[in-house]
Structure formats: C-alpha cells, structure tokens
C-alpha positions as a Python dict, from the first residue, in 0.01 Angstrom:
ca = {
    (1, 'D'): (0, 0, 0),
    (2, 'E'): (-289, 225, -99),
    (3, 'P'): (-156, 571, -196),
    (4, 'R'): (-244, 862, 29),
    (5, 'L'): (-462, 1110, -156),
    (6, 'G'): (-287, 1439, -208),
    (7, 'Y'): (63, 1303, -149),
    (8, 'D'): (104, 1112, -473),
    (9, 'P'): (112, 1293, -810),
    (10, 'E'): (-87, 1006, -958),
    (11, 'H'): (-357, 1042, -691),
    (12, 'P'): (-429, 1412, -627),
    (13, 'I'): (-694, 1496, -371),
    (14, 'R'): (-1003, 1676, -499),
    (15, 'L'): (-1085, 1986, -295),
    (16, 'Y'): (-1367, 2234, -340),
    (17, 'C'): (-1426, 2597, -258),
    (18, 'D'): (-1714, 2818, -357),
    (19, 'G'): (-1810, 3182, -370),
    (20, 'V'): (-1973, 3461, -565),
    (21, 'F'): (-1642, 3597, -698),
    (22, 'D'): (-1791, 3926, -813),
    (23, 'L'): (-1523, 4178, -921),
    (24, 'F'): (-1260, 3905, -879),
    (25, 'H'): (-969, 4046, -675),
    (26, 'F'): (-646, 3929, -513),
    (27, 'G'): (-832, 3826, -196),
    (28, 'H'): (-1023, 3571, -404),
    (29, 'A'): (-702, 3454, -573),
    (30, 'R'): (-528, 3411, -236),
    (31, 'M'): (-815, 3198, -111),
    (32, 'L'): (-786, 2969, -413),
    (33, 'E'): (-409, 2956, -363),
    (34, 'Q'): (-456, 2846, -1),
    (35, 'C'): (-689, 2569, -115),
    (36, 'K'): (-448, 2455, -383),
    (37, 'K'): (-166, 2433, -130),
    (38, 'K'): (-351, 2237, 140),
    (39, 'F'): (-181, 1921, 10),
    (40, 'P'): (118, 1867, -220),
    (41, 'Y'): (-110, 1745, -500),
    (42, 'V'): (-453, 1904, -528),
    (43, 'F'): (-717, 1913, -799),
    (44, 'L'): (-920, 2222, -710),
    (45, 'V'): (-1286, 2244, -805),
    (46, 'V'): (-1432, 2594, -769),
    (47, 'G'): (-1803, 2659, -737),
    (48, 'V'): (-1940, 2989, -862),
    (49, 'T'): (-2290, 3069, -741),
    (50, 'G'): (-2553, 3149, -1002),
    (51, 'D'): (-2723, 3483, -1046),
    (52, 'E'): (-3061, 3369, -913),
    (53, 'D'): (-2932, 3249, -573),
    (54, 'T'): (-2677, 3528, -540),
    (55, 'I'): (-2929, 3806, -599),
    (56, 'K'): (-3182, 3634, -372),
    (57, 'Y'): (-2948, 3582, -76),
    (58, 'K'): (-2680, 3846, -115),
    (59, 'G'): (-2809, 4121, -343),
    (60, 'K'): (-2732, 4275, -680),
    (61, 'V'): (-2416, 4165, -857),
    (62, 'I'): (-2201, 4366, -1097),
    (63, 'M'): (-2085, 4072, -1309),
    (64, 'N'): (-2326, 3801, -1421),
    (65, 'E'): (-2264, 3432, -1357),
    (66, 'Y'): (-2100, 3376, -1696),
    (67, 'E'): (-1855, 3662, -1645),
    (68, 'R'): (-1777, 3553, -1290),
    (69, 'S'): (-1720, 3188, -1382),
    (70, 'E'): (-1506, 3279, -1685),
    (71, 'T'): (-1291, 3499, -1464),
    (72, 'V'): (-1235, 3216, -1217),
    (73, 'K'): (-1150, 2975, -1501),
    (74, 'H'): (-860, 3203, -1592),
    (75, 'C'): (-712, 3191, -1241),
    (76, 'K'): (-415, 2952, -1240),
    (77, 'W'): (-521, 2789, -910),
    (78, 'A'): (-857, 2665, -1043),
    (79, 'D'): (-863, 2327, -1218),
    (80, 'E'): (-1239, 2302, -1273),
    (81, 'V'): (-1533, 2539, -1233),
    (82, 'I'): (-1892, 2448, -1152),
    (83, 'C'): (-2153, 2716, -1225),
    (84, 'P'): (-2410, 2755, -1096),
    (85, 'S'): (-2301, 2591, -773),
    (86, 'P'): (-2540, 2520, -483),
    (87, 'W'): (-2573, 2797, -226),
    (88, 'I'): (-2558, 2543, 58),
    (89, 'T'): (-2299, 2270, 3),
    (90, 'T'): (-2402, 1924, 120),
    (91, 'V'): (-2212, 1601, 173),
    (92, 'E'): (-2420, 1455, -108),
    (93, 'F'): (-2286, 1722, -345),
    (94, 'L'): (-1925, 1653, -239),
    (95, 'D'): (-1971, 1279, -289),
    (96, 'K'): (-2135, 1331, -629),
    (97, 'H'): (-1825, 1515, -751),
    (98, 'N'): (-1578, 1290, -570),
    (99, 'I'): (-1461, 1580, -352),
    (100, 'R'): (-1293, 1503, -20),
    (101, 'Y'): (-1307, 1844, 149),
    (102, 'I'): (-1456, 2189, 103),
    (103, 'C'): (-1238, 2490, 190),
    (104, 'H'): (-1366, 2822, 323),
    (105, 'D'): (-1298, 3059, 610),
    (106, 'A'): (-1433, 2918, 935),
    (107, 'I'): (-1667, 3206, 1022),
    (108, 'P'): (-2029, 3083, 998),
    (109, 'Y'): (-2179, 3195, 669),
    (110, 'T'): (-2530, 3304, 763),
    (111, 'Q'): (-2658, 3465, 441),
    (112, 'G'): (-2908, 3228, 285),
    (113, 'S'): (-2844, 2961, 548),
    (114, 'D'): (-3104, 2727, 696),
    (115, 'E'): (-3201, 2690, 1063),
    (116, 'T'): (-2841, 2592, 1150),
    (117, 'G'): (-2725, 2947, 1079),
    (118, 'D'): (-2430, 2834, 867),
    (119, 'C'): (-2423, 2728, 501),
    (120, 'Y'): (-2131, 2498, 585),
    (121, 'Y'): (-2279, 2341, 897),
    (122, 'E'): (-2342, 1997, 744),
    (123, 'V'): (-1996, 1956, 591),
    (124, 'K'): (-1832, 2082, 910),
    (125, 'Q'): (-2021, 1825, 1117),
    (126, 'A'): (-1916, 1554, 872),
    (127, 'G'): (-1546, 1643, 906),
    (128, 'R'): (-1530, 1748, 541),
    (129, 'F'): (-1432, 2113, 599),
    (130, 'L'): (-1087, 2278, 583),
    (131, 'A'): (-1050, 2637, 702),
    (132, 'T'): (-882, 2914, 503),
    (133, 'D'): (-779, 3265, 611),
    (134, 'R'): (-949, 3577, 484),
    (135, 'T'): (-742, 3853, 325),
    (136, 'D'): (-797, 4171, 524),
    (137, 'G'): (-834, 4505, 350),
    (138, 'V'): (-999, 4394, 28),
    (139, 'S'): (-1345, 4271, -60),
    (140, 'T'): (-1600, 4322, -335),
    (141, 'S'): (-1801, 4541, -97),
    (142, 'D'): (-1493, 4760, -42),
    (143, 'L'): (-1446, 4802, -418),
    (144, 'V'): (-1811, 4896, -465),
    (145, 'L'): (-1777, 5147, -181),
    (146, 'R'): (-1485, 5315, -358),
    (147, 'I'): (-1696, 5359, -671),
    (148, 'I'): (-1990, 5501, -473),
    (149, 'R'): (-1763, 5734, -275),
    (150, 'D'): (-1600, 5875, -592),
    (151, 'Y'): (-1919, 5859, -798),
    (152, 'D'): (-1880, 6199, -969),
    (153, 'D'): (-1522, 6124, -1072),
    (154, 'Y'): (-1628, 5800, -1240),
    (155, 'V'): (-1922, 5971, -1413),
    (156, 'I'): (-1684, 6234, -1553),
    (157, 'R'): (-1438, 5961, -1650),
    (158, 'N'): (-1696, 5773, -1856),
    (159, 'L'): (-1858, 6082, -2005),
    (160, 'S'): (-1514, 6196, -2124),
    (161, 'R'): (-1466, 5855, -2287),
    (162, 'G'): (-1776, 5890, -2501),
    (163, 'Y'): (-2049, 5728, -2291),
    (164, 'T'): (-2382, 5910, -2304),
    (165, 'P'): (-2582, 6014, -1997),
    (166, 'E'): (-2845, 5758, -2098),
    (167, 'Q'): (-2586, 5476, -2096),
    (168, 'L'): (-2482, 5583, -1747),
    (169, 'G'): (-2842, 5594, -1630),
    (170, 'L'): (-2825, 5971, -1580),
    (171, 'K'): (-3076, 6241, -1649),
    (172, 'H'): (-2925, 6530, -1847),
    (173, 'W'): (-2951, 6771, -1553),
    (174, 'K'): (-2747, 6535, -1337),
    (175, 'S'): (-2470, 6499, -1595),
    (176, 'N'): (-2467, 6879, -1639),
    (177, 'V'): (-2427, 6929, -1264),
    (178, 'V'): (-2135, 6686, -1258),
    (179, 'L'): (-1970, 6852, -1557),
    (180, 'L'): (-2021, 7200, -1409),
    (181, 'R'): (-1859, 7079, -1090),
    (182, 'Q'): (-1565, 6949, -1291),
    (183, 'G'): (-1541, 7282, -1473),
    (184, 'W'): (-1540, 7475, -1145),
    (185, 'E'): (-1260, 7256, -1009),
    (186, 'K'): (-1055, 7329, -1322),
    (187, 'I'): (-1121, 7703, -1284),
    (188, 'K'): (-1000, 7690, -924),
    (189, 'E'): (-685, 7507, -1033),
    (190, 'C'): (-619, 7768, -1303),
    (191, 'K'): (-667, 8052, -1051),
    (192, 'K'): (-400, 7919, -815),
    (193, 'P'): (-90, 8017, -1017),
    (194, 'I'): (-248, 8357, -1099),
    (195, 'Q'): (-320, 8414, -730),
    (196, 'K'): (35, 8317, -635),
    (197, 'E'): (179, 8553, -899),
    (198, 'S'): (-42, 8834, -774),
    (199, 'E'): (65, 8773, -413),
    (200, 'A'): (429, 8772, -522),
    (201, 'Q'): (381, 9105, -702),
    (202, 'E'): (212, 9257, -397),
    (203, 'G'): (499, 9138, -182),
    (204, 'G'): (747, 9302, -417),
    (205, 'E'): (560, 9633, -410),
    (206, 'E'): (555, 9629, -27),
    (207, 'A'): (929, 9565, -18),
    (208, 'K'): (993, 9863, -251),
    (209, 'L'): (781, 10091, -32),
    (210, 'K'): (975, 9992, 277),
    (211, 'L'): (1306, 10065, 103),
    (212, 'N'): (1183, 10409, -2),
}
C-alpha cells in the first residue's frame, strides 16, 4: 500500500507557512509549532517575506529580511526557510516546492491582496489550506507600541549605554530635554525620604506640645 503522507516517518508531509516575522516573538513560535504538529511527521517550510514587498504592503520593518530569516532558521520548528517568499501564495508555488498545504490563521489577509480580498484565496479554494489559531495578547505591532509609549525611557537607556544623540536620530535639544526630565524624576525620588523625615519631625513636635 502507498504510505500516507505525514503518518510514516519515511514519508513526512511538506507543509508551508509564511509571514513577516519582524521582532520574532512567542506568538510566531506557537504558530510554527501548530504547523509542525498538524501531522505526526511534518517537514515545515517557512516563507519569510522580503523587504521590498513587506515595506510596500505593510510598512516599515525593524529587522531586515536577512535578520528575520536568520531568526526563523534558529526556531526548532522550522525545517527550511525560503526568503524572500511571495506575498501571495499560489498553487503553482506550492507545487513547485512539493508542498501539500499552507498553514495560516483563517481570517482573510487583505494587506497587499488582489481583487479577491485575501492573499490566501486561491489556496483556500484549491483545498490546500490548513487553519491555525492566533496567539492573543502579543504581536509585533504591540511590541512597537510599547517602545513608542515608553520612548523617553528607551532614549535614556541607550544614552546611558554610550549611544550618541546622532545614533539615536536625536537633536541635542531633544536629548537634553529627556535627560533633564530624568534628572527631575531623580530629584523627586530623593526628596521623598527627606519629606517623610520632615513630616515625622513635625509630628513629634506637635505631640510634645500637646503633652506640655
């Protein structure tokens, strides 16, 4: 009998998933893990989109395509990495790489899609799509938001580690404002124990007056 792909260690099934994978986080790793565990024996091919398509369809990236693909290569769930991978995956692409299914969350991916409104429309229609679950609470956008929200803290962090204002893309007046703000926060922290001691002394004097 012909072996069933994915159920025989000698005949693993080739699956594919793709993404930008900027600031690789545990949500990305969990997605790859889900793909790897779709069948008992899986050879997982991971597509990492190139800088040109990513910037065109999604916006500025923090890590370039080399850094992103190298990061994915070091994830234990990935067996092979293709970079740059096509933004829209076609059946022709899957067949070219001997891939049976592509894995991704089922929500239509509209960014950079064609008139179908979903980058995975063709492979879904062909029955070559397996759905994964998203990990709530973490995304690259969330991580970027944290950095933007705590911008001054990260500027101070890097200035204190020897980076120059020029390396951080700052004008000197901006770095001075941030450092002054840091200095004022330190002054306020130093004043707290003095203020508490003063209040304690005042309380003691009031108690003595009442006794007299």
